[in-house]
JSON list of C-alpha atoms and ligand atoms in Angstrom, two decimals:
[
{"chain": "A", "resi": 27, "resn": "UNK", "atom": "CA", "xyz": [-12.01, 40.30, 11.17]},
{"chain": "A", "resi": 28, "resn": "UNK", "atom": "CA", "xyz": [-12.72, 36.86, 10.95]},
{"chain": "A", "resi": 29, "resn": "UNK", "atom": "CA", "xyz": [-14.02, 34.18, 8.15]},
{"chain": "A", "resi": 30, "resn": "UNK", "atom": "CA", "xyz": [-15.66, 31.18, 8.25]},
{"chain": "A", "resi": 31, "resn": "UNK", "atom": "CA", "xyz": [-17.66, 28.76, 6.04]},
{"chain": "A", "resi": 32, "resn": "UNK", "atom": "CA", "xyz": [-21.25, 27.58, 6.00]},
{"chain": "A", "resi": 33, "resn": "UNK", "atom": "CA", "xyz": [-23.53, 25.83, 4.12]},
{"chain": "A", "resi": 34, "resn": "UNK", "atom": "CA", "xyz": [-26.88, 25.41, 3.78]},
{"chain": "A", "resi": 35, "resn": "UNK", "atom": "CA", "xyz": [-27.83, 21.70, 3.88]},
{"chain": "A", "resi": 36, "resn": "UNK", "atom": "CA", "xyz": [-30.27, 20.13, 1.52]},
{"chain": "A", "resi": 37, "resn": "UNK", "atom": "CA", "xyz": [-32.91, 19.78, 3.53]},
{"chain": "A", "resi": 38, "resn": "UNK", "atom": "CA", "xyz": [-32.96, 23.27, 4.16]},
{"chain": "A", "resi": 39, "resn": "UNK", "atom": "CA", "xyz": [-32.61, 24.35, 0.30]},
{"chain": "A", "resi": 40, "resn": "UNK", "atom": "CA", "xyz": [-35.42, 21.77, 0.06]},
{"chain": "A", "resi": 41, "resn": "UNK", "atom": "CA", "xyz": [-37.91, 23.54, 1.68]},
{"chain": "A", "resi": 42, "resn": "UNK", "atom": "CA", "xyz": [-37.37, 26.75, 0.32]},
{"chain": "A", "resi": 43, "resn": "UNK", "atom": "CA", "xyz": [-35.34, 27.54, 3.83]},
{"chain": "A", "resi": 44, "resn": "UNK", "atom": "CA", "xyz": [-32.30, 29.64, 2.35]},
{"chain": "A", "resi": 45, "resn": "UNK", "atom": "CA", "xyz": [-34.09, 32.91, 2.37]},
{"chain": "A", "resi": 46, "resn": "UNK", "atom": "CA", "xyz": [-34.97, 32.98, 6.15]},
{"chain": "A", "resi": 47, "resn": "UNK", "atom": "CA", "xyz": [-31.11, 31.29, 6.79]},
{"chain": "A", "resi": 48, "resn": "UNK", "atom": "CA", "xyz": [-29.60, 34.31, 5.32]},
{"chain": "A", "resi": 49, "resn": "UNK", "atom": "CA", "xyz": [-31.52, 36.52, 6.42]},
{"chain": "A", "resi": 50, "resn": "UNK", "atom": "CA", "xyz": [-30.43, 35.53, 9.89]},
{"chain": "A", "resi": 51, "resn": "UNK", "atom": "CA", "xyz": [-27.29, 35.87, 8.85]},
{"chain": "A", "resi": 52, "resn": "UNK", "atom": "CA", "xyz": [-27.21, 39.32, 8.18]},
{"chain": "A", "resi": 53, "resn": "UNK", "atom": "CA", "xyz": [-29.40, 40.21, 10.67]},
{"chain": "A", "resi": 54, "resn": "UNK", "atom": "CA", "xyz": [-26.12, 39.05, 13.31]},
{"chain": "A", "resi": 55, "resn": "UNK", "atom": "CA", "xyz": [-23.64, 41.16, 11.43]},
{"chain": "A", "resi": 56, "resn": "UNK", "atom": "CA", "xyz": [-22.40, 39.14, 8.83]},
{"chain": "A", "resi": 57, "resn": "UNK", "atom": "CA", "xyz": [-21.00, 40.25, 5.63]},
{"chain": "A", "resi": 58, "resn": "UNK", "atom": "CA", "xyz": [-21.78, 37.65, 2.60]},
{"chain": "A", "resi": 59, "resn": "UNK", "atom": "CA", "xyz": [-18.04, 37.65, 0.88]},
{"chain": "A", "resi": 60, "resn": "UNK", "atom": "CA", "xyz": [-18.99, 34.66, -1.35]},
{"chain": "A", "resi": 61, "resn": "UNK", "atom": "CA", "xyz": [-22.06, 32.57, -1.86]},
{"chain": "A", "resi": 62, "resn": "UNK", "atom": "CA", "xyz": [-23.10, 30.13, -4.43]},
{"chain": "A", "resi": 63, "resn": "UNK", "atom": "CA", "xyz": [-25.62, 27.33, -5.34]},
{"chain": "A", "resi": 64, "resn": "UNK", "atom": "CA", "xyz": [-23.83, 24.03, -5.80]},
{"chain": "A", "resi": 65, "resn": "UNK", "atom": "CA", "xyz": [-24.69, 20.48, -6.21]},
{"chain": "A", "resi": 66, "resn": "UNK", "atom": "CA", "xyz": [-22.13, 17.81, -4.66]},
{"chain": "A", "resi": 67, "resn": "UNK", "atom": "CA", "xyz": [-21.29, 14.55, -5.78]},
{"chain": "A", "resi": 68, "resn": "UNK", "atom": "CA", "xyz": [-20.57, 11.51, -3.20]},
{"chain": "A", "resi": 69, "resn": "UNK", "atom": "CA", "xyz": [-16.92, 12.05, -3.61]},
{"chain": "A", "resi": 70, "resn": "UNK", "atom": "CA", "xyz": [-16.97, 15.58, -3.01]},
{"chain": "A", "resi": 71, "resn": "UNK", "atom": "CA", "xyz": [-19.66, 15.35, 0.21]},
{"chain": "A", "resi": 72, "resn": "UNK", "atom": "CA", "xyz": [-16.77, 12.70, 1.48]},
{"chain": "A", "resi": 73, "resn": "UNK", "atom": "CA", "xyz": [-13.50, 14.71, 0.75]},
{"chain": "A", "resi": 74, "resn": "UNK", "atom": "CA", "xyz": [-15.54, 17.91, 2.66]},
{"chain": "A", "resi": 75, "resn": "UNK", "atom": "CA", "xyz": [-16.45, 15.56, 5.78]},
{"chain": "A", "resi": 76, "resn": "UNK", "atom": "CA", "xyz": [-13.10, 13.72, 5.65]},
{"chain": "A", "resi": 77, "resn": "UNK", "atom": "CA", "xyz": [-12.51, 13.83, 9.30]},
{"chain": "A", "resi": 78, "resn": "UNK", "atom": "CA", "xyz": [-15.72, 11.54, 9.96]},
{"chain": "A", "resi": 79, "resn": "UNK", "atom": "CA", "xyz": [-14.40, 9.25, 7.27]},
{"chain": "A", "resi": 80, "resn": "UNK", "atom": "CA", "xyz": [-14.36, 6.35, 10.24]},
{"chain": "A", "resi": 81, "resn": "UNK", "atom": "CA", "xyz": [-17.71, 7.36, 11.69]},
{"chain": "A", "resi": 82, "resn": "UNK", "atom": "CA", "xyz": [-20.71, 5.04, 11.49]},
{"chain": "A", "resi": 83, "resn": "UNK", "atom": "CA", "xyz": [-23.12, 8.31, 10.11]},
{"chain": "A", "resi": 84, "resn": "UNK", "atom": "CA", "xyz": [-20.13, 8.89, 7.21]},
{"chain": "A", "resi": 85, "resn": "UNK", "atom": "CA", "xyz": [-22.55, 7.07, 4.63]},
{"chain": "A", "resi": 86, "resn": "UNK", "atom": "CA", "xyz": [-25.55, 8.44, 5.65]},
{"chain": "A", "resi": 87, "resn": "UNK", "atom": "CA", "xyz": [-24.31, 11.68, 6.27]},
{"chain": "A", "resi": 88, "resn": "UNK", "atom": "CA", "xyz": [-22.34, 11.85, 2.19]},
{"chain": "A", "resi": 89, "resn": "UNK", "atom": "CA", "xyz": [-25.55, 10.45, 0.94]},
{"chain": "A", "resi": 90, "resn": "UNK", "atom": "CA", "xyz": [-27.75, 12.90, 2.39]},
{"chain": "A", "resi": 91, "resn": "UNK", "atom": "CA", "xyz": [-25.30, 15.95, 1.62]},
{"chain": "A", "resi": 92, "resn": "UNK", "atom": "CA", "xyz": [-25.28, 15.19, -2.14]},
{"chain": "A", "resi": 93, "resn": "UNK", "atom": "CA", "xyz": [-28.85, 14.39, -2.95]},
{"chain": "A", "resi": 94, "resn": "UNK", "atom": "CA", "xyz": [-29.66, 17.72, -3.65]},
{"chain": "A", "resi": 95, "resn": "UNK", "atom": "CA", "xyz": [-27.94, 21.39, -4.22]},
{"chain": "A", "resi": 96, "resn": "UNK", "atom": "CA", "xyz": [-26.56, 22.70, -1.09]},
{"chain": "A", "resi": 97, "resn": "UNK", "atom": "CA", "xyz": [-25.84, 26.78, -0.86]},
{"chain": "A", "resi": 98, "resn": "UNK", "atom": "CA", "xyz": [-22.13, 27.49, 0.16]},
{"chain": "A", "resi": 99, "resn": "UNK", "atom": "CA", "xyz": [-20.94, 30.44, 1.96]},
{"chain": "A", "resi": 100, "resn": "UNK", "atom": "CA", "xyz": [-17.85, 32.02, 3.14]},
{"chain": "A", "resi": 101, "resn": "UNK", "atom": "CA", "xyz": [-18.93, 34.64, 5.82]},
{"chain": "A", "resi": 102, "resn": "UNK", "atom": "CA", "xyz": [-17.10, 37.84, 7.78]},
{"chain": "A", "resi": 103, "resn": "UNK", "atom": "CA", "xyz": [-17.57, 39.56, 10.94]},
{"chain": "A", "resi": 104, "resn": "UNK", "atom": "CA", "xyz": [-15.28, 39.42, 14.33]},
{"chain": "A", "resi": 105, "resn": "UNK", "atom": "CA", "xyz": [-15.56, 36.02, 16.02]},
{"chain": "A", "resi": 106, "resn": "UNK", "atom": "CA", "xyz": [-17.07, 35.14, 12.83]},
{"chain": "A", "resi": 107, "resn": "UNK", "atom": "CA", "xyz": [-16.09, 31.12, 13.70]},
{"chain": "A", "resi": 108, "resn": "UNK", "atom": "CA", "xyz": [-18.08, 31.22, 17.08]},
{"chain": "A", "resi": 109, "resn": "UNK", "atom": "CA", "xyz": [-21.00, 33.04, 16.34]},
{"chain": "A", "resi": 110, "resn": "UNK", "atom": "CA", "xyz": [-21.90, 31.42, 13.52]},
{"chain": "A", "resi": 111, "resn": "UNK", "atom": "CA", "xyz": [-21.55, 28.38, 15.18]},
{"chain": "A", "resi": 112, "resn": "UNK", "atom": "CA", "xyz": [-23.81, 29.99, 18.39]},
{"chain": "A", "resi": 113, "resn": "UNK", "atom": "CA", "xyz": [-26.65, 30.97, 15.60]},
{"chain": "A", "resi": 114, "resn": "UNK", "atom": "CA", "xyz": [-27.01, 27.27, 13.63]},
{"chain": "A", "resi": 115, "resn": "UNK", "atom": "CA", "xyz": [-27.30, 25.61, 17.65]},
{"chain": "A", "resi": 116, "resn": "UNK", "atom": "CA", "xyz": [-26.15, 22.39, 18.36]},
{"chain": "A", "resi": 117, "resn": "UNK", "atom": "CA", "xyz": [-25.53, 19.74, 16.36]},
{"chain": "A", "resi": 118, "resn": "UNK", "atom": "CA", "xyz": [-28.50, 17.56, 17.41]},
{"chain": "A", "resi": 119, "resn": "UNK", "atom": "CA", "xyz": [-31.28, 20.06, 16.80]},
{"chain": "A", "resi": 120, "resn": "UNK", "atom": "CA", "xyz": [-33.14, 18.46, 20.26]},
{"chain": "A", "resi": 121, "resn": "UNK", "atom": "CA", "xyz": [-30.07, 19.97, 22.79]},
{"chain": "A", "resi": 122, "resn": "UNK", "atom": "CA", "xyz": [-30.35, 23.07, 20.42]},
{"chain": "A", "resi": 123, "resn": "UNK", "atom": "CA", "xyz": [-31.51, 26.46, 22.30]},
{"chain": "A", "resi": 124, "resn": "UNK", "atom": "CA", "xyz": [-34.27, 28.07, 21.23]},
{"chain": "A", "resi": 125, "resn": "UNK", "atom": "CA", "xyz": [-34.12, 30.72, 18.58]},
{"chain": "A", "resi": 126, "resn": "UNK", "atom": "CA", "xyz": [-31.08, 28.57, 16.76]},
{"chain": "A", "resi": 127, "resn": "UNK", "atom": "CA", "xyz": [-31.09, 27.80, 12.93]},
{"chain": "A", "resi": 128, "resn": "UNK", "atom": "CA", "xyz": [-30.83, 24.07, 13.72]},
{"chain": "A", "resi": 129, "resn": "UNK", "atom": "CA", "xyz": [-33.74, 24.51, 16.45]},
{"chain": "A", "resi": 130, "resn": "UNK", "atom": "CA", "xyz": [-35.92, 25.94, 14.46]},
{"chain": "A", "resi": 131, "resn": "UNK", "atom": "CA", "xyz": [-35.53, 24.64, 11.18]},
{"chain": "A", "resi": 132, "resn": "UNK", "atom": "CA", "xyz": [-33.63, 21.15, 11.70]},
{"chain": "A", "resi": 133, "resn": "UNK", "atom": "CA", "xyz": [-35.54, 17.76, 10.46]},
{"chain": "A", "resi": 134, "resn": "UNK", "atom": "CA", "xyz": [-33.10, 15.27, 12.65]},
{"chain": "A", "resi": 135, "resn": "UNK", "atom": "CA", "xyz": [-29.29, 15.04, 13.77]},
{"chain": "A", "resi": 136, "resn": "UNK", "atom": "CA", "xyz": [-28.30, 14.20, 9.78]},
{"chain": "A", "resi": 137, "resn": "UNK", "atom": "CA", "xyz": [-30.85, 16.61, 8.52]},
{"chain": "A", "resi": 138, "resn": "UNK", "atom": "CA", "xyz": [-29.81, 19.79, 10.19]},
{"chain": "A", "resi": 139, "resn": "UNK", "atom": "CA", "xyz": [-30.37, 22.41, 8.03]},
{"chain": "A", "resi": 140, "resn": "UNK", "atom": "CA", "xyz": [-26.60, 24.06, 8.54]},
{"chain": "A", "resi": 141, "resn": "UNK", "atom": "CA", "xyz": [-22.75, 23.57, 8.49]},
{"chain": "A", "resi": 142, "resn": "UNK", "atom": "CA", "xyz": [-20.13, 25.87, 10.01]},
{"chain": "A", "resi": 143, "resn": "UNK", "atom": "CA", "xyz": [-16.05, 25.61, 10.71]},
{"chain": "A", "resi": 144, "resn": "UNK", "atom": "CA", "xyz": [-15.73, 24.68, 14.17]},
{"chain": "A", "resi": 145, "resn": "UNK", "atom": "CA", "xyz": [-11.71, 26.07, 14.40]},
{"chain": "A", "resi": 146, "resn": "UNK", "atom": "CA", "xyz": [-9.92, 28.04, 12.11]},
{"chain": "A", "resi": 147, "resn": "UNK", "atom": "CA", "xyz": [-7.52, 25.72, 11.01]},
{"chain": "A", "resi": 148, "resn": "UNK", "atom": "CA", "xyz": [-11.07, 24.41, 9.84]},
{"chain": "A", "resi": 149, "resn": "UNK", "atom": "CA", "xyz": [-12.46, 27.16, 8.05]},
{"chain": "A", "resi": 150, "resn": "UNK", "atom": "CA", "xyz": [-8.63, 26.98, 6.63]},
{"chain": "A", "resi": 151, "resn": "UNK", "atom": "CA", "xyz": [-9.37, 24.20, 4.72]},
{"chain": "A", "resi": 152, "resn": "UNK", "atom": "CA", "xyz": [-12.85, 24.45, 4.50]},
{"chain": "A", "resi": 153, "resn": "UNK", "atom": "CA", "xyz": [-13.06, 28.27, 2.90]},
{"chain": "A", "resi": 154, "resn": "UNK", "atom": "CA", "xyz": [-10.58, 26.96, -0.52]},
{"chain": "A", "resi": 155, "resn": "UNK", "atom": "CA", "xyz": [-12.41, 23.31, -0.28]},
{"chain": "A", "resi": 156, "resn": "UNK", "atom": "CA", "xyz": [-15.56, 25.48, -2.36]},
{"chain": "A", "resi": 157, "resn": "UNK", "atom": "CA", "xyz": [-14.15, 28.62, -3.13]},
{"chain": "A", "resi": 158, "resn": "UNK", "atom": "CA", "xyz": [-11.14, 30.19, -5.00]},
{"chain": "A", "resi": 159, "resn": "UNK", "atom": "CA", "xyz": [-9.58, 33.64, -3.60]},
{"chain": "A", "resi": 160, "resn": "UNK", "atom": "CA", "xyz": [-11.42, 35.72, -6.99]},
{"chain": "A", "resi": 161, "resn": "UNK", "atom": "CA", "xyz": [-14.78, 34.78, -5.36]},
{"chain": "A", "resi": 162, "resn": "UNK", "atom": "CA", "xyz": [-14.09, 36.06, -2.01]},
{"chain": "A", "resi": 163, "resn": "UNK", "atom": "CA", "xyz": [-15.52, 39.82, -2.21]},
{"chain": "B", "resi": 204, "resn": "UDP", "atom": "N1", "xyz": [-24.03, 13.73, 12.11]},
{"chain": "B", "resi": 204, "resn": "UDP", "atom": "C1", "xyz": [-24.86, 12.63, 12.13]},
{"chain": "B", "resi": 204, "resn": "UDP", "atom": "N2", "xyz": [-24.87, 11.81, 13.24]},
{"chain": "B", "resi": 204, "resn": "UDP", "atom": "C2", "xyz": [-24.08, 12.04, 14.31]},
{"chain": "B", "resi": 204, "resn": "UDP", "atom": "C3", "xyz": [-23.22, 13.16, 14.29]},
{"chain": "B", "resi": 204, "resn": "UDP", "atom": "C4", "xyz": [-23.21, 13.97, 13.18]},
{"chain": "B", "resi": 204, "resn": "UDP", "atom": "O1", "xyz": [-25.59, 12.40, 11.16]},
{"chain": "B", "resi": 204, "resn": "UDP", "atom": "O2", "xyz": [-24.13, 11.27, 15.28]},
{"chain": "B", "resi": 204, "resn": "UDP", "atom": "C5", "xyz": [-23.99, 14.60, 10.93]},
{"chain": "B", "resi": 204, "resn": "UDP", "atom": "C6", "xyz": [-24.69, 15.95, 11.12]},
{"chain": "B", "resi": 204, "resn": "UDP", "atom": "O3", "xyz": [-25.26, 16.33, 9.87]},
{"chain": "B", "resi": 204, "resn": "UDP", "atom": "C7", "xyz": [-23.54, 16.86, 11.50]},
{"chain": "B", "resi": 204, "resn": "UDP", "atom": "C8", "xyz": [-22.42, 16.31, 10.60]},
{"chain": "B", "resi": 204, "resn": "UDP", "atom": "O4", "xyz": [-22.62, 14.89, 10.62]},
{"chain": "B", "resi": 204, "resn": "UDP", "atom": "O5", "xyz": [-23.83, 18.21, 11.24]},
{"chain": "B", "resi": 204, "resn": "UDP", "atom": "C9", "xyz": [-21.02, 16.61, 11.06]},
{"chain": "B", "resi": 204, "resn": "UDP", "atom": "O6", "xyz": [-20.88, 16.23, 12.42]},
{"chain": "B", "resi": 204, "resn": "UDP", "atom": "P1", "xyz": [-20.14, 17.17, 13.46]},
{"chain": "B", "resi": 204, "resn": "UDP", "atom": "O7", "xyz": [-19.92, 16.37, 14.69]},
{"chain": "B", "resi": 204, "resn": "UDP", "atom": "O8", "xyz": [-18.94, 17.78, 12.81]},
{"chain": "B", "resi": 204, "resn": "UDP", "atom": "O9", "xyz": [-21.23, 18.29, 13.79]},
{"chain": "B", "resi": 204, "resn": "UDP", "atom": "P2", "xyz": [-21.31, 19.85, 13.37]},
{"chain": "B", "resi": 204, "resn": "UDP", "atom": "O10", "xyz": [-19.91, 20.39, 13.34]},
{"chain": "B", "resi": 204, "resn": "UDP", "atom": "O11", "xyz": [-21.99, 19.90, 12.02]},
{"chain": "B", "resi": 204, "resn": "UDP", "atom": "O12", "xyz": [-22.15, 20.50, 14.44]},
{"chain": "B", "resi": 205, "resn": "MG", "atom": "MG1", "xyz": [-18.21, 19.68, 12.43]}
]
């Protein structure tokens, strides 16, 4: 078994999105072991998105992820990392494939709609970024 984090941008909590997102997520096997409804500060969108601290979206991208709750999730299943990854699409929602999260529901390459570890020295940090161990079930 494998974990990995994801969250539910806000433009997708926005428009009332987060129903359909999870229920794609169980629908592909995945067991919930923590959720929650959070809203981020600047400061906490940056330390999250750290790695893209140089990168000319890192603004844009810490403004966007804290103007409105976001829904956090730590999630289970084998290959948990990779197929969560294969179900949001790619990161620009135009090279997504059809019948992706990001495809269908993605506003732009900021706005789209979903997060997920790419590695799992990434979920690693990711996973304990929003969650302690008592609210992993
Ligand atoms: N992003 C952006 N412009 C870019 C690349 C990324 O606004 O040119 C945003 C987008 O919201 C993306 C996030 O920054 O999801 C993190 O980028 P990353 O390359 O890690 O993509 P992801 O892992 O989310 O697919
Ligand atoms: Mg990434």
């Amino acid at each position: 078994m494998e974990r990995t984090f994801a969250i539910i941008k806000p433009d997708a909590v926005e428009r009332k999105l987060a129903g359909k997102i999870i229920d794609r997520i169980e629908a592909s096997g995945f067991t919930i072991v923590g959720m929650k409804k959070i809203k981020l500060n600047k400061e906490q969108a940056g330390g999250f998105y750290c790695v893209h601290r140089e990168r000319p979206f890192f603004n844009d991208l810490c403004d966007f992820m804290s103007r409105s709750p976001v829904i956090v999730l730590c999630l289970e299943k084998e290959n948990a990392i990779a197929d969560w990854r294969k179900l949001m699409g790619a990161t620009n929602p135009a090279n997504a494939e059809p019948g992706t999260i990001r495809r269908d529901f993605a506003v732009s390459l900021n706005e789209n709609s979903a997060h997920g570890s790419d590695a799992p020295e990434t979920a690693a940090f990711e996973i304990p970024y929003f969650f302690s161990a008592l609210e992993l079930v």
